[in-house]
Tab-separated table of C-alpha atoms in Angstrom:
chain	number	residue	atom	x	y	z
A	1	UNK	CA	0.000	0.000	0.000
A	2	UNK	CA	1.498	3.396	-0.944
A	3	UNK	CA	2.134	5.834	1.875
A	4	UNK	CA	-0.726	8.157	2.639
A	5	UNK	CA	-0.114	11.598	1.208
A	6	UNK	CA	-1.571	14.710	2.757
A	7	UNK	CA	-4.665	15.846	0.948
A	8	UNK	CA	-4.014	19.061	-0.931
A	9	UNK	CA	-6.288	21.807	0.256
A	10	UNK	CA	-7.763	19.631	2.960
A	11	UNK	CA	-9.354	21.620	5.721
A	12	UNK	CA	-7.486	21.706	8.991
A	13	UNK	CA	-9.215	20.228	11.973
A	14	UNK	CA	-8.751	20.821	15.643
A	15	UNK	CA	-5.728	18.941	16.850
A	16	UNK	CA	-4.101	19.193	13.436
A	17	UNK	CA	-2.027	21.754	11.556
A	18	UNK	CA	-2.118	25.182	13.164
A	19	UNK	CA	-4.603	23.857	15.680
A	20	UNK	CA	-1.997	21.426	16.951
A	21	UNK	CA	-2.146	20.744	20.656
A	22	UNK	CA	0.246	18.406	22.403
A	23	UNK	CA	-1.882	15.226	22.631
A	24	UNK	CA	-0.117	14.156	25.816
A	25	UNK	CA	-1.705	17.127	27.568
A	26	UNK	CA	-5.191	16.578	26.167
A	27	UNK	CA	-7.984	14.546	27.721
A	28	UNK	CA	-11.145	13.582	25.886
A	29	UNK	CA	-14.251	13.841	28.068
A	30	UNK	CA	-16.907	11.227	27.294
A	31	UNK	CA	-20.024	11.737	29.375
A	32	UNK	CA	-23.695	12.721	29.074
A	33	UNK	CA	-24.370	16.380	28.318
A	34	UNK	CA	-27.900	16.743	29.677
A	35	UNK	CA	-29.172	18.770	32.614
A	36	UNK	CA	-29.194	15.803	35.006
A	37	UNK	CA	-25.456	15.317	34.530
A	38	UNK	CA	-24.545	19.007	34.301
A	39	UNK	CA	-22.978	19.319	37.763
A	40	UNK	CA	-20.723	16.311	37.178
A	41	UNK	CA	-19.830	17.489	33.692
A	42	UNK	CA	-18.792	20.919	35.019
A	43	UNK	CA	-16.659	19.268	37.691
A	44	UNK	CA	-14.963	16.996	35.132
A	45	UNK	CA	-14.013	19.875	32.846
A	46	UNK	CA	-12.870	22.077	35.707
A	47	UNK	CA	-10.825	19.290	37.329
A	48	UNK	CA	-9.035	18.575	34.043
A	49	UNK	CA	-8.072	22.236	33.612
A	50	UNK	CA	-6.958	22.495	37.255
A	51	UNK	CA	-4.655	19.516	36.636
A	52	UNK	CA	-3.175	21.263	33.579
A	53	UNK	CA	-4.862	19.148	30.897
A	54	UNK	CA	-6.859	20.476	27.958
A	55	UNK	CA	-10.338	18.949	27.930
A	56	UNK	CA	-11.554	17.860	24.485
A	57	UNK	CA	-15.141	16.991	23.701
A	58	UNK	CA	-17.657	16.374	20.975
A	59	UNK	CA	-19.103	19.747	21.962
A	60	UNK	CA	-16.069	21.813	21.009
A	61	UNK	CA	-16.927	22.120	17.319
A	62	UNK	CA	-20.650	21.643	17.360
A	63	UNK	CA	-21.256	24.134	14.574
A	64	UNK	CA	-18.916	22.407	12.119
A	65	UNK	CA	-20.678	20.529	9.368
A	66	UNK	CA	-18.603	17.339	9.733
A	67	UNK	CA	-20.378	14.278	11.021
A	68	UNK	CA	-20.382	14.215	14.800
A	69	UNK	CA	-18.704	10.823	14.917
A	70	UNK	CA	-15.846	12.137	12.737
A	71	UNK	CA	-15.283	14.997	15.165
A	72	UNK	CA	-15.336	12.620	18.090
A	73	UNK	CA	-12.821	10.279	16.462
A	74	UNK	CA	-10.549	13.218	15.652
A	75	UNK	CA	-10.709	14.563	19.202
A	76	UNK	CA	-9.987	11.122	20.703
A	77	UNK	CA	-7.067	10.563	18.343
A	78	UNK	CA	-5.696	13.985	19.273
A	79	UNK	CA	-5.809	13.139	22.990
A	80	UNK	CA	-3.488	10.802	24.827
A	81	UNK	CA	-6.033	10.500	27.623
A	82	UNK	CA	-9.765	9.994	27.888
A	83	UNK	CA	-12.294	9.858	30.705
A	84	UNK	CA	-15.489	7.847	30.215
A	85	UNK	CA	-18.449	7.947	32.555
A	86	UNK	CA	-20.639	4.923	31.914
A	87	UNK	CA	-23.059	5.745	34.709
A	88	UNK	CA	-25.886	6.517	32.335
A	89	UNK	CA	-25.609	3.349	30.281
A	90	UNK	CA	-28.905	2.014	31.539
A	91	UNK	CA	-32.480	1.754	30.323
A	92	UNK	CA	-34.246	5.121	30.417
A	93	UNK	CA	-37.714	6.454	29.629
A	94	UNK	CA	-40.869	4.503	28.927
A	95	UNK	CA	-39.098	2.409	26.284
A	96	UNK	CA	-36.131	1.704	28.566
A	97	UNK	CA	-33.657	2.692	25.866
A	98	UNK	CA	-29.994	2.809	26.876
A	99	UNK	CA	-27.513	5.390	25.637
A	100	UNK	CA	-24.741	3.787	23.676
A	101	UNK	CA	-22.747	6.912	22.875
A	102	UNK	CA	-20.469	6.467	25.886
A	103	UNK	CA	-19.562	2.785	25.290
A	104	UNK	CA	-19.100	3.583	21.601
A	105	UNK	CA	-16.627	6.359	22.409
A	106	UNK	CA	-14.841	4.125	24.918
A	107	UNK	CA	-14.528	1.577	22.104
A	108	UNK	CA	-12.933	4.226	19.884
A	109	UNK	CA	-10.475	5.065	22.671
A	110	UNK	CA	-9.676	1.353	23.035
A	111	UNK	CA	-9.033	1.138	19.299
A	112	UNK	CA	-6.698	4.105	19.565
A	113	UNK	CA	-4.802	2.356	22.366
A	114	UNK	CA	-4.604	-0.816	20.324
A	115	UNK	CA	-3.215	1.107	17.362
A	116	UNK	CA	-0.617	2.667	19.699
A	117	UNK	CA	0.541	-0.711	21.000
A	118	UNK	CA	4.048	-0.400	19.619
A	119	UNK	CA	4.444	3.148	20.867
A	120	UNK	CA	5.754	4.207	24.217
A	121	UNK	CA	3.047	6.836	24.626
A	122	UNK	CA	-0.087	4.720	24.443
A	123	UNK	CA	-3.574	6.101	24.844
A	124	UNK	CA	-4.790	5.735	28.414
A	125	UNK	CA	-8.298	6.033	29.823
A	126	UNK	CA	-10.247	6.264	33.032
A	127	UNK	CA	-13.651	4.617	33.222
A	128	UNK	CA	-16.051	5.832	35.899
A	129	UNK	CA	-18.982	3.785	37.143
A	130	UNK	CA	-21.187	4.289	40.192
A	131	UNK	CA	-20.763	2.034	43.232
A	132	UNK	CA	-22.394	-1.329	42.712
A	133	UNK	CA	-22.934	-0.598	39.050
A	134	UNK	CA	-23.485	-3.709	36.955
A	135	UNK	CA	-20.823	-2.629	34.471
A	136	UNK	CA	-18.161	-3.243	37.070
A	137	UNK	CA	-18.517	-6.901	36.215
A	138	UNK	CA	-17.863	-6.737	32.515
A	139	UNK	CA	-15.421	-3.864	32.464
A	140	UNK	CA	-13.309	-5.595	35.117
A	141	UNK	CA	-12.620	-8.256	32.503
A	142	UNK	CA	-10.135	-5.740	31.121
A	143	UNK	CA	-7.340	-6.674	33.499
A	144	UNK	CA	-5.548	-3.593	34.727
A	145	UNK	CA	-8.219	-1.258	33.405
A	146	UNK	CA	-10.765	-1.706	36.148
A	147	UNK	CA	-13.336	1.058	36.340
A	148	UNK	CA	-13.236	3.547	39.197
A	149	UNK	CA	-16.344	3.343	41.321
A	150	UNK	CA	-17.917	6.427	42.789
A	151	UNK	CA	-21.202	7.198	44.466
A	152	UNK	CA	-22.439	9.503	41.735
A	153	UNK	CA	-21.682	12.719	43.611
A	154	UNK	CA	-19.351	15.451	42.420
A	155	UNK	CA	-17.539	15.338	45.765
A	156	UNK	CA	-16.622	11.701	45.205
A	157	UNK	CA	-15.857	12.038	41.509
A	158	UNK	CA	-13.426	14.981	41.688
A	159	UNK	CA	-10.747	13.182	43.791
A	160	UNK	CA	-10.972	10.101	41.531
A	161	UNK	CA	-10.442	12.121	38.373
A	162	UNK	CA	-7.778	14.343	39.910
A	163	UNK	CA	-5.783	11.466	41.390
A	164	UNK	CA	-5.794	9.763	38.009
A	165	UNK	CA	-4.658	12.868	36.128
A	166	UNK	CA	-2.164	13.791	38.861
A	167	UNK	CA	-0.395	10.436	38.432
A	168	UNK	CA	0.038	10.614	34.647
A	169	UNK	CA	3.586	11.380	33.499
A	170	UNK	CA	2.644	14.761	31.982
A	171	UNK	CA	1.043	16.066	35.134
A	172	UNK	CA	1.896	19.197	37.072
A	173	UNK	CA	1.762	19.777	40.787
A	174	UNK	CA	-1.999	20.042	41.209
A	175	UNK	CA	-4.168	21.787	43.785
A	176	UNK	CA	-5.971	19.469	46.203
A	177	UNK	CA	-9.534	18.290	45.485
A	178	UNK	CA	-10.683	20.423	48.433
A	179	UNK	CA	-9.297	23.492	46.658
A	180	UNK	CA	-11.034	22.465	43.430
A	181	UNK	CA	-14.366	21.637	45.061
A	182	UNK	CA	-14.274	24.941	46.937
A	183	UNK	CA	-13.716	26.803	43.647
A	184	UNK	CA	-16.411	24.895	41.717
A	185	UNK	CA	-19.285	27.241	42.657
A	186	UNK	CA	-17.267	30.187	41.302
A	187	UNK	CA	-16.641	28.271	38.072
A	188	UNK	CA	-20.349	27.444	37.769
A	189	UNK	CA	-21.308	31.054	38.437
A	190	UNK	CA	-18.883	32.260	35.754
A	191	UNK	CA	-20.175	29.615	33.363
A	192	UNK	CA	-23.793	30.640	34.053
A	193	UNK	CA	-22.918	34.272	33.443
A	194	UNK	CA	-21.360	33.438	30.083
A	195	UNK	CA	-24.195	31.043	29.283
A	196	UNK	CA	-26.699	33.859	29.747
A	197	UNK	CA	-24.674	36.023	27.328
A	198	UNK	CA	-24.937	33.236	24.752
A	199	UNK	CA	-28.636	32.634	25.457
A	200	UNK	CA	-28.006	29.123	26.716
A	201	UNK	CA	-25.704	27.989	23.878
A	202	UNK	CA	-22.336	28.382	25.578
A	203	UNK	CA	-19.454	27.664	23.180
A	204	UNK	CA	-16.816	25.210	24.378
A	205	UNK	CA	-14.247	28.002	24.127
A	206	UNK	CA	-16.042	30.067	26.739
A	207	UNK	CA	-16.354	27.082	29.023
A	208	UNK	CA	-12.591	26.570	28.803
A	209	UNK	CA	-11.832	30.234	29.397
A	210	UNK	CA	-14.094	30.259	32.462
A	211	UNK	CA	-12.283	27.180	33.815
A	212	UNK	CA	-8.855	28.742	33.162
A	213	UNK	CA	-9.774	32.024	34.833
A	214	UNK	CA	-11.044	30.401	38.003
A	215	UNK	CA	-8.239	27.834	38.180
A	216	UNK	CA	-5.641	30.625	37.931
A	217	UNK	CA	-6.614	31.688	41.424
A	218	UNK	CA	-6.018	28.250	42.984
A	219	UNK	CA	-2.923	27.550	45.093
B	1	UNK	CA	-0.993	-1.312	59.042
B	2	UNK	CA	1.552	1.441	59.520
B	3	UNK	CA	3.313	1.791	56.192
B	4	UNK	CA	2.176	1.287	52.619
B	5	UNK	CA	5.324	0.748	50.577
B	6	UNK	CA	4.968	1.330	46.844
B	7	UNK	CA	7.881	0.486	44.598
B	8	UNK	CA	8.692	-0.240	40.950
B	9	UNK	CA	9.789	-3.763	40.035
B	10	UNK	CA	13.156	-2.362	39.022
B	11	UNK	CA	13.782	-1.397	42.674
B	12	UNK	CA	12.537	-4.648	44.195
B	13	UNK	CA	15.776	-5.572	46.035
B	14	UNK	CA	15.933	-2.118	47.622
B	15	UNK	CA	12.238	-2.262	48.506
B	16	UNK	CA	12.628	-5.717	50.066
B	17	UNK	CA	15.535	-4.500	52.171
B	18	UNK	CA	13.506	-1.492	53.287
B	19	UNK	CA	10.470	-3.657	54.094
B	20	UNK	CA	12.600	-5.947	56.286
B	21	UNK	CA	14.073	-2.977	58.138
B	22	UNK	CA	10.639	-1.444	58.706
B	23	UNK	CA	9.230	-4.745	59.977
B	24	UNK	CA	12.279	-5.300	62.218
B	25	UNK	CA	11.470	-1.915	63.743
B	26	UNK	CA	7.991	-3.188	64.594
B	27	UNK	CA	6.109	-1.445	61.795
B	28	UNK	CA	3.386	-3.224	59.824
B	29	UNK	CA	4.004	-2.939	56.087
B	30	UNK	CA	1.612	-3.394	53.160
B	31	UNK	CA	3.573	-4.058	50.029
B	32	UNK	CA	3.271	-5.227	46.455
B	33	UNK	CA	-0.297	-4.937	45.259
B	34	UNK	CA	0.762	-6.543	42.008
B	35	UNK	CA	1.339	-9.866	43.729
B	36	UNK	CA	-2.281	-10.150	44.846
B	37	UNK	CA	-3.739	-13.532	43.966
B	38	UNK	CA	-5.264	-13.709	40.498
B	39	UNK	CA	-9.004	-13.322	40.598
B	40	UNK	CA	-8.927	-11.215	43.736
B	41	UNK	CA	-10.557	-7.875	43.211
B	42	UNK	CA	-7.328	-5.894	43.301
B	43	UNK	CA	-8.997	-2.519	43.577
B	44	UNK	CA	-10.745	-3.526	46.825
B	45	UNK	CA	-7.535	-5.049	48.197
B	46	UNK	CA	-5.625	-1.922	47.303
B	47	UNK	CA	-8.283	0.231	48.972
B	48	UNK	CA	-7.996	-1.873	52.147
B	49	UNK	CA	-4.222	-1.452	52.110
B	50	UNK	CA	-4.275	2.301	51.681
B	51	UNK	CA	-7.106	2.894	54.126
B	52	UNK	CA	-5.249	1.235	56.967
B	53	UNK	CA	-1.875	2.848	56.241
B	54	UNK	CA	-0.667	5.877	58.186
B	55	UNK	CA	2.328	6.569	55.982
B	56	UNK	CA	2.930	6.032	52.270
B	57	UNK	CA	6.539	5.516	51.315
B	58	UNK	CA	6.840	5.699	47.552
B	59	UNK	CA	10.082	4.428	46.087
B	60	UNK	CA	10.824	6.208	42.810
B	61	UNK	CA	12.703	4.857	39.812
B	62	UNK	CA	14.626	7.868	38.481
B	63	UNK	CA	15.219	6.253	35.093
B	64	UNK	CA	11.860	4.792	34.077
B	65	UNK	CA	8.207	5.855	34.057
B	66	UNK	CA	5.922	4.072	36.521
B	67	UNK	CA	4.043	0.898	35.604
B	68	UNK	CA	0.243	0.847	35.605
B	69	UNK	CA	0.331	-0.990	38.935
B	70	UNK	CA	2.456	1.660	40.508
B	71	UNK	CA	0.299	4.410	39.052
B	72	UNK	CA	-2.747	2.714	40.583
B	73	UNK	CA	-0.994	2.619	43.963
B	74	UNK	CA	0.022	6.277	43.709
B	75	UNK	CA	-3.518	7.162	42.763
B	76	UNK	CA	-5.016	5.350	45.742
B	77	UNK	CA	-2.410	6.804	48.107
B	78	UNK	CA	-3.006	10.323	46.809
B	79	UNK	CA	-6.756	10.041	47.316
B	80	UNK	CA	-6.253	8.757	50.846
B	81	UNK	CA	-3.891	11.572	51.806
B	82	UNK	CA	-6.203	14.154	50.260
B	83	UNK	CA	-9.067	12.707	52.282
B	84	UNK	CA	-7.100	12.467	55.511
B	85	UNK	CA	-4.246	15.002	55.709
B	86	UNK	CA	-3.035	13.394	58.948
B	87	UNK	CA	-1.570	10.679	56.704
B	88	UNK	CA	1.665	11.442	54.863
B	89	UNK	CA	2.926	10.565	51.408
B	90	UNK	CA	6.709	10.696	51.300
B	91	UNK	CA	8.749	9.804	48.210
B	92	UNK	CA	11.948	7.819	48.689
B	93	UNK	CA	14.480	9.006	46.135
B	94	UNK	CA	17.316	6.722	45.051
B	95	UNK	CA	20.188	7.894	42.858
B	96	UNK	CA	19.325	11.578	42.790
B	97	UNK	CA	15.671	11.116	41.755
B	98	UNK	CA	13.532	14.245	41.771
B	99	UNK	CA	10.412	14.617	43.884
B	100	UNK	CA	7.667	13.643	41.420
B	101	UNK	CA	4.837	16.099	40.771
B	102	UNK	CA	2.187	13.796	42.215
B	103	UNK	CA	4.037	13.703	45.546
B	104	UNK	CA	4.062	17.497	45.621
B	105	UNK	CA	0.327	17.382	44.801
B	106	UNK	CA	-0.359	15.287	47.898
B	107	UNK	CA	-0.275	18.422	50.011
B	108	UNK	CA	-1.075	20.894	47.249
B	109	UNK	CA	2.593	21.934	47.278
B	110	UNK	CA	2.658	22.630	51.024
B	111	UNK	CA	5.270	21.205	53.377
B	112	UNK	CA	6.616	18.707	50.840
B	113	UNK	CA	8.853	15.998	52.311
B	114	UNK	CA	11.214	13.500	50.743
B	115	UNK	CA	13.764	10.887	51.816
B	116	UNK	CA	16.962	10.248	49.944
B	117	UNK	CA	18.199	6.689	49.490
B	118	UNK	CA	21.710	6.613	48.093
B	119	UNK	CA	22.779	3.284	49.527
B	120	UNK	CA	21.741	0.688	52.086
B	121	UNK	CA	23.213	2.795	54.886
B	122	UNK	CA	20.316	5.219	54.404
B	123	UNK	CA	17.750	2.519	55.206
B	124	UNK	CA	18.109	2.970	58.970
B	125	UNK	CA	17.580	6.715	58.641
B	126	UNK	CA	14.467	6.094	56.571
B	127	UNK	CA	13.084	3.726	59.203
B	128	UNK	CA	13.752	6.337	61.909
B	129	UNK	CA	12.035	8.973	59.783
B	130	UNK	CA	9.066	6.662	59.169
B	131	UNK	CA	8.650	5.985	62.885
B	132	UNK	CA	8.813	9.668	63.718
B	133	UNK	CA	6.322	10.523	61.000
B	134	UNK	CA	3.932	7.861	62.290
B	135	UNK	CA	4.413	8.478	65.997
B	136	UNK	CA	4.921	12.224	65.782
B	137	UNK	CA	2.422	14.779	67.052
B	138	UNK	CA	1.129	15.306	63.561
B	139	UNK	CA	-0.775	12.046	63.767
B	140	UNK	CA	-2.183	12.824	67.182
B	141	UNK	CA	-3.032	16.435	66.682
B	142	UNK	CA	-3.565	16.573	62.895
B	143	UNK	CA	-1.006	19.325	62.719
B	144	UNK	CA	1.501	19.732	59.932
B	145	UNK	CA	4.501	19.967	62.196
B	146	UNK	CA	7.693	18.727	63.665
B	147	UNK	CA	9.055	15.582	62.093
B	148	UNK	CA	12.771	16.128	62.343
B	149	UNK	CA	13.818	13.007	60.505
B	150	UNK	CA	12.216	13.487	57.147
B	151	UNK	CA	13.368	16.201	54.866
B	152	UNK	CA	10.989	19.113	54.581
B	153	UNK	CA	11.423	20.892	51.290
B	154	UNK	CA	9.298	23.740	52.472
B	155	UNK	CA	7.110	24.422	49.494
B	156	UNK	CA	4.363	26.974	49.769
B	157	UNK	CA	3.165	26.414	53.283
B	158	UNK	CA	2.467	29.818	54.791
B	159	UNK	CA	3.219	28.331	58.209
B	160	UNK	CA	6.750	27.428	57.215
B	161	UNK	CA	7.245	30.498	55.078
B	162	UNK	CA	8.448	28.275	52.259
B	163	UNK	CA	11.571	27.342	54.171
B	164	UNK	CA	12.623	23.872	55.184
B	165	UNK	CA	13.619	22.753	58.657
B	166	UNK	CA	16.979	21.252	59.437
B	167	UNK	CA	16.652	17.554	58.773
B	168	UNK	CA	18.158	14.996	61.126
B	169	UNK	CA	18.232	12.739	58.118
B	170	UNK	CA	20.602	13.909	55.409
B	171	UNK	CA	18.248	14.524	52.544
B	172	UNK	CA	18.283	16.117	49.151
B	173	UNK	CA	21.336	17.973	48.016
B	174	UNK	CA	22.739	18.823	51.384
B	175	UNK	CA	21.698	18.627	55.008
B	176	UNK	CA	22.338	22.331	55.094
B	177	UNK	CA	19.079	24.084	55.947
B	178	UNK	CA	19.609	26.951	53.553
B	179	UNK	CA	20.136	24.685	50.602
B	180	UNK	CA	17.144	22.574	51.651
B	181	UNK	CA	15.045	25.698	51.700
B	182	UNK	CA	16.415	26.639	48.273
B	183	UNK	CA	15.375	23.271	46.890
B	184	UNK	CA	11.840	23.663	48.248
B	185	UNK	CA	11.618	27.176	46.846
B	186	UNK	CA	12.907	25.931	43.482
B	187	UNK	CA	10.154	23.320	43.301
B	188	UNK	CA	7.542	25.884	44.289
B	189	UNK	CA	8.777	28.363	41.671
B	190	UNK	CA	8.971	25.695	38.975
B	191	UNK	CA	5.459	24.482	39.848
B	192	UNK	CA	4.054	27.984	39.551
B	193	UNK	CA	5.771	28.554	36.199
B	194	UNK	CA	4.639	25.201	34.786
B	195	UNK	CA	1.101	25.876	35.866
B	196	UNK	CA	1.101	29.308	34.272
B	197	UNK	CA	2.501	27.895	31.021
B	198	UNK	CA	0.021	25.041	30.930
B	199	UNK	CA	-2.976	27.321	31.479
B	200	UNK	CA	-1.611	29.605	28.755
B	201	UNK	CA	-1.430	26.584	26.443
B	202	UNK	CA	-5.083	25.732	27.124
B	203	UNK	CA	-5.993	29.383	26.544
B	204	UNK	CA	-4.140	29.383	23.188
B	205	UNK	CA	-6.066	26.299	22.155
B	206	UNK	CA	-9.319	27.947	23.195
B	207	UNK	CA	-8.426	31.085	21.217
B	208	UNK	CA	-7.812	28.910	18.136
B	209	UNK	CA	-11.248	27.401	18.579
B	210	UNK	CA	-12.737	30.869	18.498
B	211	UNK	CA	-11.333	31.675	15.060
């Protein structure tokens, strides 16, 4: 097979070309985006920034015309790390339908790790499940990749995520989870303020900037 | 359990020697999560080990990155120390190893401590330091104070003014208090700079998204 040549005139995507970001400092966030999960989502994004990692998400380029799955694959492949919360992979609503977006994105991250198998810098992920969650059983089949259990609260999730990020090789000296949890209300207030400016459609950029500004004040 | 000893496989002989010394001194030691029986739920076992420990001694390999097992141990230890600041996480640094970032994160950069291990003669000093850290007033009164055996690198603790105390145990660089303080201040300065740079990097990425 001939070597792949760059496509002439191909549009640059985030994580490529001038948008290049060091993948070893990027973490893809795979979680629900609805109102029920909002508090946990905010805490995930804020914790990642406080630990010095750039959060990536399917939300960051939501106005781009590319297929959503393409954007997700690109963001995962441009991130050395990913965090997957499988807590909402259960039957919901009158038809008891389960959301498969999260397991699908975990599968993409696993494929990326598999493709990296000869590299020193392999993709690495954290899987979060609530205490007693049935997925503990099947995900624990992945020896060495056991999911982290938490009780579904932000207070329990933040230390899990921070301890994982704080023990990756590219980490910085982080604040403590107490510092981060104490600053979370300020982050949420700043996010809400910006959200109101955007009439509820807060761009990912503004979410990141809010997280940076609040985290700058942490010890 | 008094001490949770985390070590890389590459430092196993040193870790074994340290474990024996700690046990000879009457300290209970939890060691080697990786050797847990197959089929045992390792995460639960690890949690039990870290919950009961009063002190985490983390042996660092200066030449190689940590294994997944060691990362899992660090992670569990970090969470435990964050939850209960009366417990201490102290890196043991052979062959000029640096204090890793996660160990400085254990206290949010405050009152960072480390133990140097250049040869087997240092093992006795480490055991003395471990006993003092466990038996010291810090564990009774939940105060960040007064172990004289471990090396305080100072850091950003307003109580210590960023300066280290004279260590009874010869630690990093020199047992000279001024140089110890310098080392702590260097870490604190480097941490602040790295943090500023990293946040600037995230901001640059965000600005690119805007365009």
